[in-house]
Amino acid sequence: MFLADYNGDCCKFRAWSPYQSKLAAALLKGIEYIQIFEGTKVMYLGAASGCSVSHLADIVGEVGIVYAVETSPWANSELLELAKRRHNVVAITEDVTLPYKYRRIVVDSVDFLFCDTLHHEQLRLLILHARHYLRPGGHFAIMLPGAQQDCVNAVNRLHAEQLEILDQISLLPFVHGQVMAVGIYNPTIHEPLIE
């Protein structure tokens, strides 16, 4: 954290390294459709120790909230400490494969869902959480393997689940072998057939 002059005012700034945060890397690379502003409700799957979560908490401000979901025991203590210091961070230390287990904690829909887990079924986790928590028209981001065929398969599967990819970008040189894809959740209402 450092102080600097900004348009004649003394402001406090924080460094957000693209080498330590995939979200920072994607923003620096110019990805579009990251819809996170003051007041946004964010769910972060795979929050780890909370580096990116703390920056998101700064962005969403006093009226926003960041639900940080992490199951890894090594990261939970740091994430819980972060949640104690910041009232707009809610640490959830539950099994990410069972999103219904934290329905009492996350009572409203979220505006933005970020999925960066090490789980081998990451696409399924994004789909489950979108159905449970992401509001219709809400945005999401997911980390995908950098191989072209993997990205094509992921885009097709997400499309079938009403999660439309709007943009994707390689995170090189900051993160090797991964692509961030962002999109929008468009659940459709199936009308009954008219005979």
PDB file of C-alpha atoms in Angstrom, residues 3-162:
ATOM      1  CA  LEU A   3       0.183   7.109  -0.850  1.00  0.00           C
ATOM      2  CA  ALA A   4       0.409   9.199  -3.997  1.00  0.00           C
ATOM      3  CA  ASP A   5      -0.933  12.388  -5.475  1.00  0.00           C
ATOM      4  CA  TYR A   6      -3.900  11.824  -7.803  1.00  0.00           C
ATOM      5  CA  ASN A   7      -5.434  14.919  -9.427  1.00  0.00           C
ATOM      6  CA  GLY A   8      -4.287  17.075  -6.520  1.00  0.00           C
ATOM      7  CA  ASP A   9      -5.555  14.712  -3.806  1.00  0.00           C
ATOM      8  CA  CYS A  10      -3.485  12.441  -1.612  1.00  0.00           C
ATOM      9  CA  CYS A  11      -4.824   8.942  -2.293  1.00  0.00           C
ATOM     10  CA  LYS A  12      -4.043   5.490  -0.955  1.00  0.00           C
ATOM     11  CA  PHE A  13      -3.190   2.833  -3.563  1.00  0.00           C
ATOM     12  CA  ARG A  14      -2.544  -0.913  -3.386  1.00  0.00           C
ATOM     13  CA  ALA A  15      -0.330  -2.877  -5.754  1.00  0.00           C
ATOM     14  CA  TRP A  16      -2.201  -5.775  -7.407  1.00  0.00           C
ATOM     15  CA  SER A  17       0.340  -8.067  -9.051  1.00  0.00           C
ATOM     16  CA  PRO A  18      -0.682  -9.896 -12.234  1.00  0.00           C
ATOM     17  CA  TYR A  19       1.859 -12.559 -11.290  1.00  0.00           C
ATOM     18  CA  GLN A  20      -0.015 -13.327  -8.067  1.00  0.00           C
ATOM     19  CA  SER A  21      -3.602 -12.846  -9.246  1.00  0.00           C
ATOM     20  CA  LYS A  22      -5.136 -14.306 -12.402  1.00  0.00           C
ATOM     21  CA  LEU A  23      -7.911 -11.745 -12.216  1.00  0.00           C
ATOM     22  CA  ALA A  24      -5.349  -8.916 -12.129  1.00  0.00           C
ATOM     23  CA  ALA A  25      -3.531 -10.506 -15.085  1.00  0.00           C
ATOM     24  CA  ALA A  26      -6.742 -10.684 -17.134  1.00  0.00           C
ATOM     25  CA  LEU A  27      -7.646  -7.069 -16.358  1.00  0.00           C
ATOM     26  CA  LEU A  28      -4.146  -5.901 -17.274  1.00  0.00           C
ATOM     27  CA  LYS A  29      -4.366  -7.849 -20.540  1.00  0.00           C
ATOM     28  CA  GLY A  30      -7.596  -5.981 -21.376  1.00  0.00           C
ATOM     29  CA  ILE A  31     -10.310  -8.586 -20.957  1.00  0.00           C
ATOM     30  CA  GLU A  32     -13.793  -7.139 -21.288  1.00  0.00           C
ATOM     31  CA  TYR A  33     -17.071  -7.868 -19.506  1.00  0.00           C
ATOM     32  CA  ILE A  34     -15.645  -8.094 -15.993  1.00  0.00           C
ATOM     33  CA  GLN A  35     -18.686  -6.515 -14.367  1.00  0.00           C
ATOM     34  CA  ILE A  36     -17.430  -5.669 -10.883  1.00  0.00           C
ATOM     35  CA  PHE A  37     -18.204  -2.232  -9.490  1.00  0.00           C
ATOM     36  CA  GLU A  38     -19.049  -0.596  -6.188  1.00  0.00           C
ATOM     37  CA  GLY A  39     -22.009  -2.470  -4.720  1.00  0.00           C
ATOM     38  CA  THR A  40     -21.480  -5.688  -6.703  1.00  0.00           C
ATOM     39  CA  LYS A  41     -22.131  -9.039  -5.028  1.00  0.00           C
ATOM     40  CA  VAL A  42     -19.325 -11.429  -5.988  1.00  0.00           C
ATOM     41  CA  MET A  43     -18.853 -15.153  -5.370  1.00  0.00           C
ATOM     42  CA  TYR A  44     -15.247 -16.328  -5.695  1.00  0.00           C
ATOM     43  CA  LEU A  45     -14.744 -20.108  -5.967  1.00  0.00           C
ATOM     44  CA  GLY A  46     -11.181 -21.127  -5.170  1.00  0.00           C
ATOM     45  CA  ALA A  47     -10.375 -18.045  -3.102  1.00  0.00           C
ATOM     46  CA  ALA A  48      -7.141 -19.549  -1.669  1.00  0.00           C
ATOM     47  CA  SER A  49      -5.651 -17.262   0.986  1.00  0.00           C
ATOM     48  CA  GLY A  50      -7.599 -14.227  -0.249  1.00  0.00           C
ATOM     49  CA  CYS A  51      -5.140 -12.045  -2.206  1.00  0.00           C
ATOM     50  CA  SER A  52      -7.580 -11.327  -5.056  1.00  0.00           C
ATOM     51  CA  VAL A  53     -10.518 -11.382  -2.637  1.00  0.00           C
ATOM     52  CA  SER A  54      -9.045  -8.447  -0.697  1.00  0.00           C
ATOM     53  CA  HIS A  55      -8.744  -6.410  -3.904  1.00  0.00           C
ATOM     54  CA  LEU A  56     -12.295  -7.314  -4.915  1.00  0.00           C
ATOM     55  CA  ALA A  57     -13.470  -6.191  -1.464  1.00  0.00           C
ATOM     56  CA  ASP A  58     -11.855  -2.804  -2.146  1.00  0.00           C
ATOM     57  CA  ILE A  59     -13.616  -2.539  -5.510  1.00  0.00           C
ATOM     58  CA  VAL A  60     -17.120  -3.522  -4.337  1.00  0.00           C
ATOM     59  CA  GLY A  61     -16.835  -1.163  -1.381  1.00  0.00           C
ATOM     60  CA  GLU A  62     -18.959  -0.819   1.717  1.00  0.00           C
ATOM     61  CA  VAL A  63     -22.247  -1.842   0.088  1.00  0.00           C
ATOM     62  CA  GLY A  64     -20.880  -4.754  -1.962  1.00  0.00           C
ATOM     63  CA  ILE A  65     -19.941  -8.204  -0.724  1.00  0.00           C
ATOM     64  CA  VAL A  66     -17.470 -10.934  -1.664  1.00  0.00           C
ATOM     65  CA  TYR A  67     -18.371 -14.522  -0.809  1.00  0.00           C
ATOM     66  CA  ALA A  68     -15.031 -16.350  -0.779  1.00  0.00           C
ATOM     67  CA  VAL A  69     -15.352 -20.138  -1.038  1.00  0.00           C
ATOM     68  CA  GLU A  70     -12.307 -22.271  -0.236  1.00  0.00           C
ATOM     69  CA  THR A  71     -11.999 -25.863   0.910  1.00  0.00           C
ATOM     70  CA  SER A  72      -8.231 -26.179   1.212  1.00  0.00           C
ATOM     71  CA  PRO A  73      -7.144 -26.354   4.878  1.00  0.00           C
ATOM     72  CA  TRP A  74      -3.858 -24.498   4.209  1.00  0.00           C
ATOM     73  CA  ALA A  75      -5.696 -21.421   2.916  1.00  0.00           C
ATOM     74  CA  ASN A  76      -8.646 -21.351   5.301  1.00  0.00           C
ATOM     75  CA  SER A  77      -6.856 -19.705   8.239  1.00  0.00           C
ATOM     76  CA  GLU A  78      -5.640 -16.742   6.156  1.00  0.00           C
ATOM     77  CA  LEU A  79      -9.022 -16.370   4.471  1.00  0.00           C
ATOM     78  CA  LEU A  80     -10.833 -16.430   7.820  1.00  0.00           C
ATOM     79  CA  GLU A  81      -8.459 -13.745   9.150  1.00  0.00           C
ATOM     80  CA  LEU A  82      -9.180 -11.590   6.097  1.00  0.00           C
ATOM     81  CA  ALA A  83     -12.931 -11.955   6.693  1.00  0.00           C
ATOM     82  CA  LYS A  84     -12.457 -10.815  10.303  1.00  0.00           C
ATOM     83  CA  ARG A  85     -10.700  -7.629   9.136  1.00  0.00           C
ATOM     84  CA  ARG A  86     -13.115  -6.805   6.308  1.00  0.00           C
ATOM     85  CA  HIS A  87     -16.846  -6.715   6.939  1.00  0.00           C
ATOM     86  CA  ASN A  88     -17.656  -7.137   3.217  1.00  0.00           C
ATOM     87  CA  VAL A  89     -15.827 -10.485   2.907  1.00  0.00           C
ATOM     88  CA  VAL A  90     -17.651 -13.669   3.884  1.00  0.00           C
ATOM     89  CA  ALA A  91     -15.342 -16.685   4.106  1.00  0.00           C
ATOM     90  CA  ILE A  92     -17.075 -19.973   3.301  1.00  0.00           C
ATOM     91  CA  THR A  93     -15.070 -23.065   4.206  1.00  0.00           C
ATOM     92  CA  GLU A  94     -17.320 -25.750   2.766  1.00  0.00           C
ATOM     93  CA  ASP A  95     -17.001 -28.386   0.074  1.00  0.00           C
ATOM     94  CA  VAL A  96     -17.249 -26.476  -3.221  1.00  0.00           C
ATOM     95  CA  THR A  97     -18.891 -29.502  -4.869  1.00  0.00           C
ATOM     96  CA  LEU A  98     -21.929 -29.088  -2.571  1.00  0.00           C
ATOM     97  CA  PRO A  99     -23.171 -25.518  -3.146  1.00  0.00           C
ATOM     98  CA  TYR A 100     -26.463 -26.108  -1.342  1.00  0.00           C
ATOM     99  CA  LYS A 101     -24.502 -26.377   1.937  1.00  0.00           C
ATOM    100  CA  TYR A 102     -23.974 -22.614   2.045  1.00  0.00           C
ATOM    101  CA  ARG A 103     -27.462 -21.519   0.972  1.00  0.00           C
ATOM    102  CA  ARG A 104     -28.066 -20.102   4.477  1.00  0.00           C
ATOM    103  CA  ILE A 105     -24.962 -17.930   4.151  1.00  0.00           C
ATOM    104  CA  VAL A 106     -25.555 -16.673   0.593  1.00  0.00           C
ATOM    105  CA  VAL A 107     -29.211 -15.681   0.767  1.00  0.00           C
ATOM    106  CA  ASP A 108     -29.360 -13.400  -2.301  1.00  0.00           C
ATOM    107  CA  SER A 109     -28.255 -13.913  -5.880  1.00  0.00           C
ATOM    108  CA  VAL A 110     -24.789 -12.697  -6.831  1.00  0.00           C
ATOM    109  CA  ASP A 111     -23.932 -10.419  -9.742  1.00  0.00           C
ATOM    110  CA  PHE A 112     -20.559 -11.959 -10.611  1.00  0.00           C
ATOM    111  CA  LEU A 113     -19.251 -15.512 -10.218  1.00  0.00           C
ATOM    112  CA  PHE A 114     -15.522 -16.242 -10.525  1.00  0.00           C
ATOM    113  CA  CYS A 115     -14.351 -19.865 -10.704  1.00  0.00           C
ATOM    114  CA  ASP A 116     -10.659 -20.668 -10.243  1.00  0.00           C
ATOM    115  CA  THR A 117     -10.562 -24.005  -8.454  1.00  0.00           C
ATOM    116  CA  LEU A 118      -8.073 -26.809  -8.844  1.00  0.00           C
ATOM    117  CA  HIS A 119     -10.972 -29.235  -9.022  1.00  0.00           C
ATOM    118  CA  HIS A 120     -10.997 -31.512 -12.070  1.00  0.00           C
ATOM    119  CA  GLU A 121     -14.699 -30.781 -12.632  1.00  0.00           C
ATOM    120  CA  GLN A 122     -14.398 -27.007 -12.624  1.00  0.00           C
ATOM    121  CA  LEU A 123     -16.948 -26.548 -15.438  1.00  0.00           C
ATOM    122  CA  ARG A 124     -19.544 -28.529 -13.489  1.00  0.00           C
ATOM    123  CA  LEU A 125     -18.816 -26.418 -10.398  1.00  0.00           C
ATOM    124  CA  LEU A 126     -19.385 -23.201 -12.352  1.00  0.00           C
ATOM    125  CA  ILE A 127     -22.657 -24.557 -13.762  1.00  0.00           C
ATOM    126  CA  LEU A 128     -23.904 -25.688 -10.322  1.00  0.00           C
ATOM    127  CA  HIS A 129     -23.051 -22.376  -8.681  1.00  0.00           C
ATOM    128  CA  ALA A 130     -24.596 -20.372 -11.516  1.00  0.00           C
ATOM    129  CA  ARG A 131     -27.857 -22.272 -11.077  1.00  0.00           C
ATOM    130  CA  HIS A 132     -27.810 -21.806  -7.317  1.00  0.00           C
ATOM    131  CA  TYR A 133     -26.483 -18.270  -6.948  1.00  0.00           C
ATOM    132  CA  LEU A 134     -25.909 -16.255 -10.149  1.00  0.00           C
ATOM    133  CA  ARG A 135     -28.733 -13.889 -11.042  1.00  0.00           C
ATOM    134  CA  PRO A 136     -30.121 -14.031 -14.598  1.00  0.00           C
ATOM    135  CA  GLY A 137     -28.012 -11.633 -16.648  1.00  0.00           C
ATOM    136  CA  GLY A 138     -25.170 -11.922 -14.158  1.00  0.00           C
ATOM    137  CA  HIS A 139     -21.611 -12.296 -15.385  1.00  0.00           C
ATOM    138  CA  PHE A 140     -19.044 -15.002 -14.702  1.00  0.00           C
ATOM    139  CA  ALA A 141     -15.382 -15.765 -15.301  1.00  0.00           C
ATOM    140  CA  ILE A 142     -13.642 -19.129 -15.335  1.00  0.00           C
ATOM    141  CA  MET A 143     -10.058 -20.258 -15.729  1.00  0.00           C
ATOM    142  CA  LEU A 144      -9.593 -22.796 -18.538  1.00  0.00           C
ATOM    143  CA  PRO A 145      -6.604 -24.830 -19.748  1.00  0.00           C
ATOM    144  CA  GLY A 146      -4.789 -23.053 -22.561  1.00  0.00           C
ATOM    145  CA  ALA A 147      -5.180 -25.871 -25.128  1.00  0.00           C
ATOM    146  CA  GLN A 148      -7.426 -24.825 -28.014  1.00  0.00           C
ATOM    147  CA  GLN A 149      -9.547 -27.999 -28.026  1.00  0.00           C
ATOM    148  CA  ASP A 150     -10.110 -27.778 -24.248  1.00  0.00           C
ATOM    149  CA  CYS A 151     -11.381 -24.212 -24.655  1.00  0.00           C
ATOM    150  CA  VAL A 152     -13.689 -25.177 -27.528  1.00  0.00           C
ATOM    151  CA  ASN A 153     -15.148 -28.076 -25.516  1.00  0.00           C
ATOM    152  CA  ALA A 154     -15.641 -25.829 -22.478  1.00  0.00           C
ATOM    153  CA  VAL A 155     -17.354 -23.100 -24.512  1.00  0.00           C
ATOM    154  CA  ASN A 156     -19.720 -25.660 -26.056  1.00  0.00           C
ATOM    155  CA  ARG A 157     -20.605 -27.206 -22.701  1.00  0.00           C
ATOM    156  CA  LEU A 158     -21.201 -23.807 -21.086  1.00  0.00           C
ATOM    157  CA  HIS A 159     -23.359 -22.720 -24.026  1.00  0.00           C
ATOM    158  CA  ALA A 160     -25.523 -25.816 -23.546  1.00  0.00           C
ATOM    159  CA  GLU A 161     -26.022 -24.727 -19.919  1.00  0.00           C
ATOM    160  CA  GLN A 162     -27.074 -21.155 -20.844  1.00  0.00           C
TER     161      GLN A 162
END
